[in-house]
């Protein structure tokens, strides 16, 4: 190490990213400006650009193409240098530790430059400038955590907003569920909807999205199972109260066609994004972060939320020895995405067949424990259940339950709602 630059740490991060892709990039938590070595900084800058486009990170061919496009390939030593990077450093796994060290060194360089600037200042300005310029630099050496006084003030502000009915919650549109959740979805929450097929996972997401669309709340739906057209058809059917199959087949009466047209105009005006092109976790992260920045710039981040349908269909780009580790990586990354973007992320999750072997067919948290760390990462776990799916009777026709099986900061238990099969959606009782 020399001059507050440690090439070994920087190249260890690059090697980890080449090995583990976006996961390692997130763990390292560094930006190109943190790197002191110009070649390493150029390579990281290219990797960050690839990640922001949602393309696979860590692919040497893609990295070579990006550097060539920028005119930097020769500067970094060409393909032989990239191959050496992979061969020599692609065993590095402690990206977080290396990242902390690189950030500390970056602050050291900033401090040194700041001290030099101060020494060049006029003596009459020296003390004043030192008081103004040194504290922010010194803060960077320590933790990024807020002082406790600021945390307390933020907490009091949140309580005050809640008392005025201005808490940053996103209602689901289902009153019994909103009552149980303390008003609705909250920023930075990971909410998991777990169910077997045909139980209503997508229906619940569409129901919530339709409520948000009508209220002008931004929603980003990543639909990996259905096309965007299919999602919109279901939303229009719900808003127009027209049978889904009739909408798909185009068998509509004049009155139904008019209601559908009115619903379509409402959805066109809604701040709604339906992305059926997303495939991988890296793509999802890049697109959601860009979407969240636009919402924040427009002042809409407090009412925005993200839906993922469904979790297991996302491609995991990190290294995992088995499917359980992949699912754990996906759920951890979605939780981090919720925290980074400060919006709720709602992910549907397919439960295993163990549910079908029970006499009552009701899902339990144990069904999620077999899906990696999903239960642990989730702030809220919901299990929609319709008894009529297994045994229809006059008593359970159109009835459904949503079991709030986990809520980190609130009560659990079942709430009763209605389900209209011809609309594939949930309603208030």
Coordinates of C-alpha atoms in Angstrom, one line a residue:
X1 CA 0.0 0.0 0.0
X2 CA 1.2 3.5 -0.8
X3 CA -0.2 7.0 -1.0
X4 CA -3.6 5.8 0.6
X5 CA -4.1 3.4 -2.3
X6 CA -4.1 -0.4 -1.8
X7 CA -4.3 -2.2 -5.2
X8 CA -4.7 -5.6 -3.6
X9 CA -8.0 -4.6 -1.9
X10 CA -9.3 -2.9 -5.0
X11 CA -8.4 -5.8 -7.3
X12 CA -9.8 -8.2 -4.7
X13 CA -13.2 -6.4 -5.1
X14 CA -12.9 -6.6 -8.9
X15 CA -12.1 -10.3 -8.6
X16 CA -15.1 -10.9 -6.3
X17 CA -17.4 -9.1 -8.7
X18 CA -16.1 -11.2 -11.6
X19 CA -16.8 -14.3 -9.6
X20 CA -20.1 -13.4 -7.9
X21 CA -21.5 -10.6 -10.0
X22 CA -24.0 -8.1 -8.6
X23 CA -24.1 -9.7 -5.2
X24 CA -20.4 -8.9 -4.6
X25 CA -20.9 -5.4 -6.1
X26 CA -23.6 -4.8 -3.5
X27 CA -21.5 -6.2 -0.7
X28 CA -18.5 -4.1 -1.5
X29 CA -20.6 -1.0 -1.5
X30 CA -18.0 1.1 -3.4
X31 CA -18.1 3.6 -6.2
X32 CA -15.4 4.2 -8.8
X33 CA -14.4 7.4 -7.0
X34 CA -13.3 5.3 -4.0
X35 CA -10.6 3.5 -6.0
X36 CA -7.2 5.1 -6.1
X37 CA -5.6 2.9 -8.8
X38 CA -6.6 4.4 -12.2
X39 CA -6.8 1.0 -14.0
X40 CA -8.9 -0.6 -11.3
X41 CA -11.2 2.5 -11.2
X42 CA -11.7 2.3 -15.0
X43 CA -12.7 -1.4 -14.7
X44 CA -15.1 -0.8 -11.8
X45 CA -16.6 2.2 -13.7
X46 CA -17.4 -0.2 -16.6
X47 CA -18.8 -2.9 -14.3
X48 CA -21.1 -0.3 -12.6
X49 CA -22.3 0.9 -16.0
X50 CA -23.1 -2.8 -17.0
X51 CA -25.0 -3.3 -13.7
X52 CA -27.0 -0.1 -14.1
X53 CA -28.2 -1.4 -17.5
X54 CA -29.4 -4.5 -15.8
X55 CA -27.0 -6.7 -17.7
X56 CA -25.1 -9.7 -16.2
X57 CA -22.2 -8.4 -14.1
X58 CA -18.9 -10.3 -14.0
X59 CA -19.0 -11.7 -17.6
X60 CA -15.5 -11.1 -19.1
X61 CA -16.8 -10.8 -22.6
X62 CA -19.4 -8.2 -21.6
X63 CA -16.7 -6.3 -19.6
X64 CA -14.3 -6.4 -22.6
X65 CA -17.1 -5.1 -24.9
X66 CA -18.0 -2.2 -22.5
X67 CA -14.3 -1.2 -22.1
X68 CA -13.8 -1.3 -25.9
X69 CA -17.0 0.8 -26.4
X70 CA -15.6 3.4 -24.0
X71 CA -12.2 3.4 -25.6
X72 CA -10.5 2.2 -22.4
X73 CA -9.6 -1.4 -23.3
X74 CA -6.1 -0.6 -24.2
X75 CA -5.7 1.6 -21.2
X76 CA -6.4 -1.3 -18.8
X77 CA -4.1 -3.8 -20.6
X78 CA -6.6 -5.4 -23.0
X79 CA -8.0 -8.9 -22.7
X80 CA -4.9 -10.4 -21.2
X81 CA -5.1 -8.1 -18.3
X82 CA -8.8 -8.9 -17.7
X83 CA -8.0 -12.7 -17.9
X84 CA -5.3 -12.2 -15.4
X85 CA -7.8 -10.4 -13.1
X86 CA -10.1 -13.4 -13.3
X87 CA -7.3 -15.9 -12.8
X88 CA -5.5 -14.1 -10.0
X89 CA -8.3 -12.5 -8.0
X90 CA -11.6 -14.3 -8.7
X91 CA -11.4 -16.3 -5.5
X92 CA -11.9 -13.3 -3.3
X93 CA -15.2 -13.7 -1.4
X94 CA -14.9 -11.1 1.4
X95 CA -16.0 -8.2 -0.8
X96 CA -17.6 -6.4 2.1
X97 CA -14.4 -6.3 4.1
X98 CA -12.3 -5.2 1.1
X99 CA -14.9 -2.5 0.4
X100 CA -14.7 -1.1 3.9
X101 CA -10.9 -0.9 3.6
X102 CA -11.1 0.8 0.2
X103 CA -13.6 3.4 1.5
X104 CA -11.4 4.2 4.5
X105 CA -8.4 4.8 2.2
X106 CA -10.5 7.0 0.0
X107 CA -11.4 9.1 3.0
X108 CA -7.7 9.2 3.9
X109 CA -6.9 10.6 0.5
X110 CA -9.7 13.2 0.9
X111 CA -8.4 14.2 4.3
X112 CA -4.8 14.6 3.0
X113 CA -6.0 16.8 0.2
X114 CA -8.2 18.8 2.5
X115 CA -5.2 19.4 4.9
X116 CA -3.1 20.5 2.0
X117 CA -5.8 23.0 0.9
X118 CA -6.0 24.3 4.4
X119 CA -2.2 24.8 4.7
X120 CA -2.4 26.9 1.6
X121 CA -5.1 29.1 3.0
X122 CA -4.5 32.6 4.4
X123 CA -3.7 32.5 8.1
X124 CA -6.8 34.6 8.8
X125 CA -9.0 31.9 7.1
X126 CA -7.3 28.9 8.5
X127 CA -9.3 28.3 11.7
X128 CA -12.6 29.1 10.1
X129 CA -12.0 26.8 7.1
X130 CA -10.8 24.0 9.4
X131 CA -13.9 24.1 11.4
X132 CA -16.1 24.0 8.3
X133 CA -14.2 21.5 6.2
X134 CA -12.6 18.9 8.5
X135 CA -15.7 17.6 10.3
X136 CA -17.4 16.2 7.2
X137 CA -14.2 14.5 6.1
X138 CA -13.7 13.0 9.6
X139 CA -17.3 11.8 9.6
X140 CA -16.5 9.7 6.5
X141 CA -13.8 7.7 8.5
X142 CA -16.3 6.5 11.0
X143 CA -19.7 4.8 10.7
X144 CA -22.4 5.9 8.3
X145 CA -24.9 5.4 11.0
X146 CA -26.8 8.5 12.1
X147 CA -26.2 10.0 15.5
X148 CA -28.7 8.8 18.1
X149 CA -30.1 12.3 18.4
X150 CA -31.0 12.4 14.7
X151 CA -32.6 8.9 15.0
X152 CA -34.7 10.0 17.9
X153 CA -35.8 13.1 16.0
X154 CA -36.7 11.1 13.0
X155 CA -38.7 8.7 15.2
X156 CA -40.6 11.6 16.7
X157 CA -41.3 13.1 13.3
X158 CA -42.7 9.8 12.2
X159 CA -45.0 9.6 15.2
X160 CA -46.2 13.2 14.6
X161 CA -47.0 12.4 10.9
X162 CA -48.9 9.2 12.0
X163 CA -50.9 11.2 14.6
X164 CA -52.0 13.6 11.8
X165 CA -52.9 10.7 9.5
X166 CA -49.9 11.5 7.3
X167 CA -47.8 8.3 7.9
X168 CA -46.0 7.1 4.8
X169 CA -48.1 4.0 4.3
X170 CA -49.6 2.5 1.1
X171 CA -53.1 1.1 1.6
X172 CA -53.8 -2.2 0.0
X173 CA -57.4 -1.3 -0.6
X174 CA -58.6 -4.2 1.6
X175 CA -59.8 -2.6 4.8
X176 CA -59.5 -5.6 7.1
X177 CA -56.0 -6.2 6.0
X178 CA -55.0 -2.5 6.2
X179 CA -56.4 -2.5 9.8
X180 CA -54.2 -5.4 10.7
X181 CA -51.1 -3.9 9.0
X182 CA -51.5 -0.5 10.7
X183 CA -52.7 1.2 7.6
X184 CA -51.0 -0.7 4.8
X185 CA -47.5 -1.3 3.4
X186 CA -44.6 0.7 4.9
X187 CA -41.4 2.0 3.4
X188 CA -38.4 -0.4 3.4
X189 CA -40.6 -3.5 4.1
X190 CA -40.2 -6.8 2.3
X191 CA -43.7 -8.3 2.2
X192 CA -44.0 -11.9 1.0
X193 CA -47.3 -13.4 -0.2
X194 CA -47.0 -17.2 0.0
X195 CA -49.4 -19.6 -1.5
X196 CA -49.9 -22.6 -3.7
X197 CA -50.9 -22.2 -7.4
X198 CA -54.4 -20.8 -8.1
X199 CA -54.8 -19.5 -4.5
X200 CA -54.7 -15.9 -5.5
X201 CA -51.1 -14.6 -5.2
X202 CA -51.3 -12.6 -8.5
X203 CA -54.9 -11.7 -7.8
X204 CA -53.8 -10.1 -4.5
X205 CA -51.1 -8.1 -6.2
X206 CA -53.4 -7.0 -9.0
X207 CA -56.1 -6.0 -6.4
X208 CA -53.5 -3.8 -4.6
X209 CA -52.1 -2.4 -7.8
X210 CA -55.5 -1.4 -9.1
X211 CA -56.3 0.4 -5.8
X212 CA -53.0 2.3 -6.0
X213 CA -53.5 3.1 -9.7
X214 CA -56.9 4.6 -9.0
X215 CA -55.3 6.7 -6.2
X216 CA -52.4 7.9 -8.3
X217 CA -49.8 6.0 -6.3
X218 CA -46.7 4.8 -8.3
X219 CA -46.4 1.0 -8.7
X220 CA -43.7 -1.0 -10.4
X221 CA -44.8 -4.5 -11.3
X222 CA -42.2 -7.0 -12.3
X223 CA -44.2 -9.9 -13.8
X224 CA -42.2 -12.9 -14.6
X225 CA -45.1 -15.4 -15.1
X226 CA -47.7 -13.4 -17.0
X227 CA -47.2 -10.9 -19.8
X228 CA -47.9 -7.2 -19.3
X229 CA -51.0 -7.5 -21.5
X230 CA -52.4 -10.3 -19.3
X231 CA -51.8 -8.2 -16.2
X232 CA -53.5 -5.2 -17.7
X233 CA -56.5 -7.3 -18.8
X234 CA -56.9 -8.6 -15.3
X235 CA -56.7 -5.1 -13.9
X236 CA -59.2 -3.7 -16.4
X237 CA -61.6 -6.6 -15.7
X238 CA -61.4 -5.8 -12.0
X239 CA -61.9 -2.1 -12.4
X240 CA -64.8 -2.5 -14.9
X241 CA -66.3 -5.5 -13.0
X242 CA -66.3 -7.6 -16.1
X243 CA -65.5 -11.3 -16.2
X244 CA -61.8 -11.9 -17.0
X245 CA -62.5 -14.6 -19.6
X246 CA -65.0 -12.3 -21.3
X247 CA -62.4 -9.6 -21.5
X248 CA -59.7 -11.9 -22.9
X249 CA -62.2 -13.4 -25.5
X250 CA -63.6 -10.0 -26.3
X251 CA -67.2 -11.1 -25.6
X252 CA -68.5 -7.9 -24.1
X253 CA -71.9 -6.2 -24.0
X254 CA -72.2 -2.6 -24.9
X255 CA -72.4 -1.6 -21.2
X256 CA -69.4 -3.8 -20.4
X257 CA -67.4 -2.3 -23.3
X258 CA -68.1 1.2 -22.0
X259 CA -67.0 0.4 -18.5
X260 CA -63.9 -1.3 -19.8
X261 CA -63.1 1.8 -21.9
X262 CA -63.5 4.0 -18.8
X263 CA -61.2 1.7 -16.8
X264 CA -58.6 1.8 -19.6
X265 CA -58.5 5.6 -19.5
X266 CA -58.0 5.5 -15.8
X267 CA -55.1 3.0 -16.1
X268 CA -53.5 5.0 -18.9
X269 CA -53.2 8.0 -16.5
X270 CA -51.9 5.9 -13.6
X271 CA -48.2 6.1 -12.6
X272 CA -47.9 2.4 -13.3
X273 CA -45.0 0.4 -14.8
X274 CA -45.6 -3.2 -15.8
X275 CA -42.3 -4.9 -16.7
X276 CA -42.6 -8.3 -18.3
X277 CA -39.1 -8.2 -19.7
X278 CA -37.2 -8.4 -16.5
X279 CA -35.5 -11.8 -16.0
X280 CA -32.6 -11.5 -13.5
X281 CA -32.1 -10.0 -10.1
X282 CA -29.6 -7.6 -11.5
X283 CA -32.0 -6.3 -14.1
X284 CA -34.7 -5.9 -11.5
X285 CA -32.4 -3.9 -9.1
X286 CA -31.1 -1.6 -11.9
X287 CA -34.6 -0.8 -13.2
X288 CA -36.3 -0.4 -9.8
X289 CA -33.5 1.9 -8.6
X290 CA -33.9 4.1 -11.7
X291 CA -37.7 4.1 -11.3
X292 CA -37.3 5.0 -7.5
X293 CA -35.0 7.9 -8.3
X294 CA -37.6 9.3 -10.7
X295 CA -40.3 9.0 -8.0
X296 CA -38.1 10.6 -5.4
X297 CA -37.4 13.5 -7.8
X298 CA -41.1 13.9 -8.2
X299 CA -41.8 13.7 -4.5
X300 CA -43.8 10.5 -4.8
X301 CA -41.5 8.0 -3.0
X302 CA -43.6 7.9 0.1
X303 CA -46.6 6.3 -1.7
X304 CA -44.7 4.1 -4.2
X305 CA -44.2 0.3 -4.0
X306 CA -42.8 -2.6 -6.0
X307 CA -44.4 -6.0 -6.8
X308 CA -42.5 -9.1 -7.9
X309 CA -44.5 -12.0 -9.4
X310 CA -43.0 -14.3 -8.5
X311 CA -39.8 -14.7 -6.4
X312 CA -38.7 -18.1 -7.6
X313 CA -38.8 -17.1 -11.2
X314 CA -36.1 -14.5 -10.8
X315 CA -32.7 -15.6 -12.1
X316 CA -30.0 -15.5 -9.4
X317 CA -26.6 -14.3 -10.6
X318 CA -24.5 -15.0 -7.6
X319 CA -22.8 -18.2 -6.7
X320 CA -24.9 -20.8 -4.9
X321 CA -24.3 -24.5 -4.1
X322 CA -28.0 -25.3 -4.2
X323 CA -31.5 -23.9 -4.9
X324 CA -32.0 -23.0 -1.2
X325 CA -29.0 -20.7 -1.2
X326 CA -30.3 -19.1 -4.5
X327 CA -33.7 -18.4 -2.9
X328 CA -31.9 -17.0 0.2
X329 CA -29.8 -14.7 -2.0
X330 CA -32.9 -13.5 -3.8
X331 CA -34.9 -12.7 -0.7
X332 CA -31.9 -10.9 1.0
X333 CA -31.4 -8.8 -2.2
X334 CA -35.1 -7.9 -2.3
X335 CA -34.9 -6.8 1.3
X336 CA -31.9 -4.7 0.6
X337 CA -33.6 -3.2 -2.5
X338 CA -36.5 -2.2 -0.3
X339 CA -34.1 -0.5 2.2
X340 CA -32.1 1.2 -0.5
X341 CA -35.0 2.6 -2.4
X342 CA -37.1 3.3 0.7
X343 CA -40.2 1.7 -0.7
X344 CA -42.1 -1.5 0.1
X345 CA -41.2 -4.5 -2.0
X346 CA -44.0 -7.1 -2.2
X347 CA -42.9 -10.5 -3.6
X348 CA -45.2 -13.5 -4.3
X349 CA -43.7 -16.8 -3.5
X350 CA -44.7 -20.3 -4.4
X351 CA -45.1 -22.7 -1.5
X352 CA -44.1 -26.3 -1.7
X353 CA -46.4 -29.3 -2.0
X354 CA -46.3 -30.0 1.8
X355 CA -49.3 -27.7 2.1
X356 CA -51.4 -30.2 0.0
X357 CA -50.8 -33.0 2.4
X358 CA -52.4 -31.3 5.4
X359 CA -56.1 -31.9 6.2
X360 CA -57.0 -28.2 6.2
X361 CA -54.5 -27.3 3.4
X362 CA -53.6 -24.1 5.2
X363 CA -50.0 -22.9 4.8
X364 CA -47.7 -22.3 7.7
X365 CA -44.5 -20.3 8.2
X366 CA -42.6 -23.7 8.2
X367 CA -43.5 -23.9 4.5
X368 CA -41.3 -20.9 3.9
X369 CA -38.4 -22.1 6.1
X370 CA -37.7 -24.7 3.4
X371 CA -37.3 -21.8 0.9
X372 CA -34.0 -20.5 2.2
X373 CA -34.2 -17.4 4.4
X374 CA -37.4 -15.9 3.0
X375 CA -39.2 -16.1 6.3
X376 CA -36.3 -14.5 8.1
X377 CA -35.8 -11.7 5.6
X378 CA -39.5 -10.8 5.3
X379 CA -41.0 -8.1 7.5
X380 CA -44.5 -9.3 6.7
X381 CA -45.7 -12.7 5.5
X382 CA -49.2 -13.1 4.1
X383 CA -50.9 -16.4 3.2
X384 CA -54.1 -16.0 1.2
X385 CA -56.3 -19.0 1.5
X386 CA -59.6 -20.1 -0.2
X387 CA -61.3 -23.1 1.3
X388 CA -63.6 -23.4 -1.7
X389 CA -60.6 -24.2 -3.9
X390 CA -60.4 -27.5 -2.2
X391 CA -64.0 -28.2 -1.2
X392 CA -66.7 -25.8 -2.4
X393 CA -69.8 -25.4 -0.3
X394 CA -72.6 -22.8 -0.1
X395 CA -71.0 -21.6 3.1
X396 CA -67.5 -20.9 1.7
X397 CA -68.5 -19.7 -1.7
X398 CA -66.7 -16.4 -2.5
X399 CA -65.0 -16.3 0.9
X400 CA -61.3 -16.0 1.5
X401 CA -58.9 -15.5 4.4
X402 CA -55.6 -13.7 4.5
X403 CA -53.4 -14.9 7.3
X404 CA -50.9 -12.4 8.5
X405 CA -48.5 -15.1 9.6
X406 CA -45.7 -12.7 10.5
X407 CA -45.5 -9.0 11.1
X408 CA -42.3 -7.7 12.6
X409 CA -43.9 -4.7 14.2
X410 CA -47.5 -5.6 14.5
X411 CA -50.1 -8.2 15.3
X412 CA -50.6 -11.5 13.4
X413 CA -53.8 -13.4 12.7
X414 CA -56.4 -14.0 10.0
X415 CA -58.6 -11.5 8.3
X416 CA -61.7 -12.3 6.2
X417 CA -62.2 -10.9 2.7
X418 CA -64.1 -11.9 -0.4
X419 CA -62.8 -13.4 -3.6
X420 CA -64.6 -13.2 -6.9
X421 CA -63.3 -16.0 -9.1
X422 CA -64.6 -14.5 -12.4
X423 CA -62.7 -11.3 -11.7
X424 CA -59.6 -13.1 -10.2
X425 CA -59.5 -10.5 -7.4
X426 CA -60.2 -9.8 -3.7
X427 CA -62.7 -7.5 -2.3
X428 CA -63.8 -6.0 1.0
X429 CA -66.5 -8.0 2.8

